[in-house]
C-alpha positions as a printed Julia matrix, in Angstrom:
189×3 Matrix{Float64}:
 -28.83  -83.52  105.32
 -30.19  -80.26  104.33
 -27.07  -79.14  104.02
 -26.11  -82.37  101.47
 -29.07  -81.67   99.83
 -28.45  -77.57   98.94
 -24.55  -78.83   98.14
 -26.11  -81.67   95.74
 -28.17  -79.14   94.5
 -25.7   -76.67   94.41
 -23.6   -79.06   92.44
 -25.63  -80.2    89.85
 -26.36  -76.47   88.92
 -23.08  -76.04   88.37
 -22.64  -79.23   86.61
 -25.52  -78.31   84.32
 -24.28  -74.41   83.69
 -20.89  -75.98   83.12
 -22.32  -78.66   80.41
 -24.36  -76.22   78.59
 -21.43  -73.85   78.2
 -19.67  -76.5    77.15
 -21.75  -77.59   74.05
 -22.37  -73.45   73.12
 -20.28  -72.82   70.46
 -18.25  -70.0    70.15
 -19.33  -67.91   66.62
 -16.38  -65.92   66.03
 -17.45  -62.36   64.54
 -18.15  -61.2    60.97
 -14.92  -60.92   59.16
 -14.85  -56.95   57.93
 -13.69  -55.6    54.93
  -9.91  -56.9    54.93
  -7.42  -54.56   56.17
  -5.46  -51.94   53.37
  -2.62  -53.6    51.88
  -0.13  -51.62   53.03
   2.32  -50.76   50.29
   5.94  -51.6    50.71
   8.15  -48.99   48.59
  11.37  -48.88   48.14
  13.03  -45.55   48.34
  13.18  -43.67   45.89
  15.84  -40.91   45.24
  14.36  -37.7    44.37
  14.07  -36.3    40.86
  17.27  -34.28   39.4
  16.3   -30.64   39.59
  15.02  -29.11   36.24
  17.76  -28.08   33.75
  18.6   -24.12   34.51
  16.9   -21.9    32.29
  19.07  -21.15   29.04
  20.91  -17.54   29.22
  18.91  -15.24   27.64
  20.01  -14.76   23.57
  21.68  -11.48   22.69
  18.72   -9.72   20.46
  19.74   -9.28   16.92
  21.32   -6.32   15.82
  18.88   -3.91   14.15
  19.26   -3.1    10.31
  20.89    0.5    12.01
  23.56   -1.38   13.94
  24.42   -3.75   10.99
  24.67   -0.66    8.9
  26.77    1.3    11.15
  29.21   -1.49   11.9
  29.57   -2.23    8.04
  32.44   -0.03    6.78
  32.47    1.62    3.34
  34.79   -1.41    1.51
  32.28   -3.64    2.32
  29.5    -1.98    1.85
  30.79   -1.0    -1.8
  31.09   -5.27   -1.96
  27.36   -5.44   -1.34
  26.6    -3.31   -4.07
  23.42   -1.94   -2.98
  23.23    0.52   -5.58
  22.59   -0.94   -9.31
  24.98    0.39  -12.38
  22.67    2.29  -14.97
  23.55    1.25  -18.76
  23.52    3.43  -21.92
  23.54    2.32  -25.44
  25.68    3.0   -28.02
  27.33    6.71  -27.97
  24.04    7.76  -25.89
  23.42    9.28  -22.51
  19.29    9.41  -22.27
  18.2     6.92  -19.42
  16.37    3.84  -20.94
  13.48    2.84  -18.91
  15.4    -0.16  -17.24
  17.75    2.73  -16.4
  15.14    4.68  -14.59
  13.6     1.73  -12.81
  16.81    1.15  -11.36
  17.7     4.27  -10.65
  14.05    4.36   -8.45
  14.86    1.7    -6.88
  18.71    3.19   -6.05
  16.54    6.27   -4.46
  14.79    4.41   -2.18
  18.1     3.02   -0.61
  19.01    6.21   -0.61
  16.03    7.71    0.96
  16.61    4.87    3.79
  20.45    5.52    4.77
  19.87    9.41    4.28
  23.55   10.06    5.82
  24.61    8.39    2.7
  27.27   10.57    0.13
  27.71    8.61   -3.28
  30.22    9.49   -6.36
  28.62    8.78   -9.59
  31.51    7.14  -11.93
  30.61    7.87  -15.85
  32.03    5.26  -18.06
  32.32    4.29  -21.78
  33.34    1.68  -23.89
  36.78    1.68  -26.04
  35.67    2.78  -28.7
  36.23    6.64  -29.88
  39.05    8.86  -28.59
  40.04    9.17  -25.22
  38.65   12.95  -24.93
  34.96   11.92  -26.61
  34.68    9.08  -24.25
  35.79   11.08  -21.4
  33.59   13.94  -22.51
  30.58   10.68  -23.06
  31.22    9.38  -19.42
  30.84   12.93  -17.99
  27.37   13.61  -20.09
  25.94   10.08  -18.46
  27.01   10.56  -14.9
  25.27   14.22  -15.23
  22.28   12.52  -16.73
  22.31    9.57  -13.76
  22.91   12.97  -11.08
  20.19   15.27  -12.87
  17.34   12.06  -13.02
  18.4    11.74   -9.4
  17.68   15.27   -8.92
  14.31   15.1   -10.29
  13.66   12.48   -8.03
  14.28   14.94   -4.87
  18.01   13.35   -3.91
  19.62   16.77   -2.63
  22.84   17.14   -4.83
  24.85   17.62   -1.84
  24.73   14.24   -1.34
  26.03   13.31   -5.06
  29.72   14.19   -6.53
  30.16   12.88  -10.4
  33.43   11.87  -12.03
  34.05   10.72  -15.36
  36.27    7.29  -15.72
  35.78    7.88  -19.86
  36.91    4.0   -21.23
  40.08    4.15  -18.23
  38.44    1.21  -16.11
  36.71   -0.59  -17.58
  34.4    -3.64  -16.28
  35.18   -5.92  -19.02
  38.16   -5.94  -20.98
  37.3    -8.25  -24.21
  36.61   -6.15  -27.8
  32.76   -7.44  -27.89
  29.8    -5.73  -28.57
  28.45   -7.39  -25.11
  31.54   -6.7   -23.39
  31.24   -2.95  -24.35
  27.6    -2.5   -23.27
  29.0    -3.35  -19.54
  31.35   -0.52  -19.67
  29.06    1.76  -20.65
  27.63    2.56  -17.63
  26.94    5.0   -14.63
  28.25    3.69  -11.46
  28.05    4.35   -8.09
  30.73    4.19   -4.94
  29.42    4.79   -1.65
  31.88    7.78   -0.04
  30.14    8.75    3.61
  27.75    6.62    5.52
């Protein structure tokens, strides 16, 4: 019976353990921060490669290569040199004249391998000897101002054109004052 007894015993222990783990309830833990969503991205294709750097530009030519490619027609066509203008059966320089003439030195003074011919002309008027004589006294006074200016006459040759070309060909009195003139051709660059 002692045995019965320690097995009852025995028994209702375990019956007792067994009910009170039965009516513990199970407390399930904390919940924690939730988990990182976890991106789903599609694939992407990488980027096109950056555009290839443009060819370097050719530098612009200098004001010496521009004027050593230009030949002497065209730089005649550009005219860089301004006509003087004389009145009436005169050859003194008026002070437009002059300032032009200045300004025609300091082109000068820039391109200093520059040769020029210095064209007298008159108008129609008077016989063809006076105005040849006339155009000769006007491209010496255009040379000789020139001069004074320190242009080395070794870079100037004169010619008189008298009334033989003329700029403008009607019998005006503004027609004339055109064609009396000193004018200027570029010869050696």
């Amino acid at each position: 019976m002692k045995r019965f007894a320690s097995c009852a015993a025995l028994m209702l222990l375990v019956s007792l353990t067994a009910g009170a783990c039965a009516n513990k309830k199970v407390v399930p833990p904390a919940p924690g921060p939730p988990p990182p969503p976890v991106e789903t991205t599609k694939p992407t294709t990488p980027p096109p490669p950056p555009p290839a750097p443009p060819a370097p530009q050719p530098s612009a030519p200098t004001e010496d290569e521009v004027f050593a490619k230009t030949t002497l027609e065209e730089l005649n066509a550009q005219k860089p040199l301004a006509d003087v203008y004389f009145g009436y059966d005169a050859v003194d320089l008026s002070e437009e004249g002059r300032a032009g003439l200045q300004k025609n030195l300091q082109w000068l003074k820039r391109w200093t391998s520059t040769k020029i011919m210095i064209e007298g002309h008159a108008d129609s008027r008077g016989t063809n000897e006076y105005n040849l004589a006339l155009a000769e006294r006007r491209a010496d006074a255009v040379r000789d101002y020139l001069v004074s200016l320190g242009l080395g006459t070794d870079r100037m040759t004169i010619v008189s054109k008298g009334e033989e070309q003329p700029f403008c060909s009607e019998e005006t009195d503004g027609c004339w004052q055109q064609n009396r003139r000193g004018h200027f051709i570029i010869t050696a660059k």
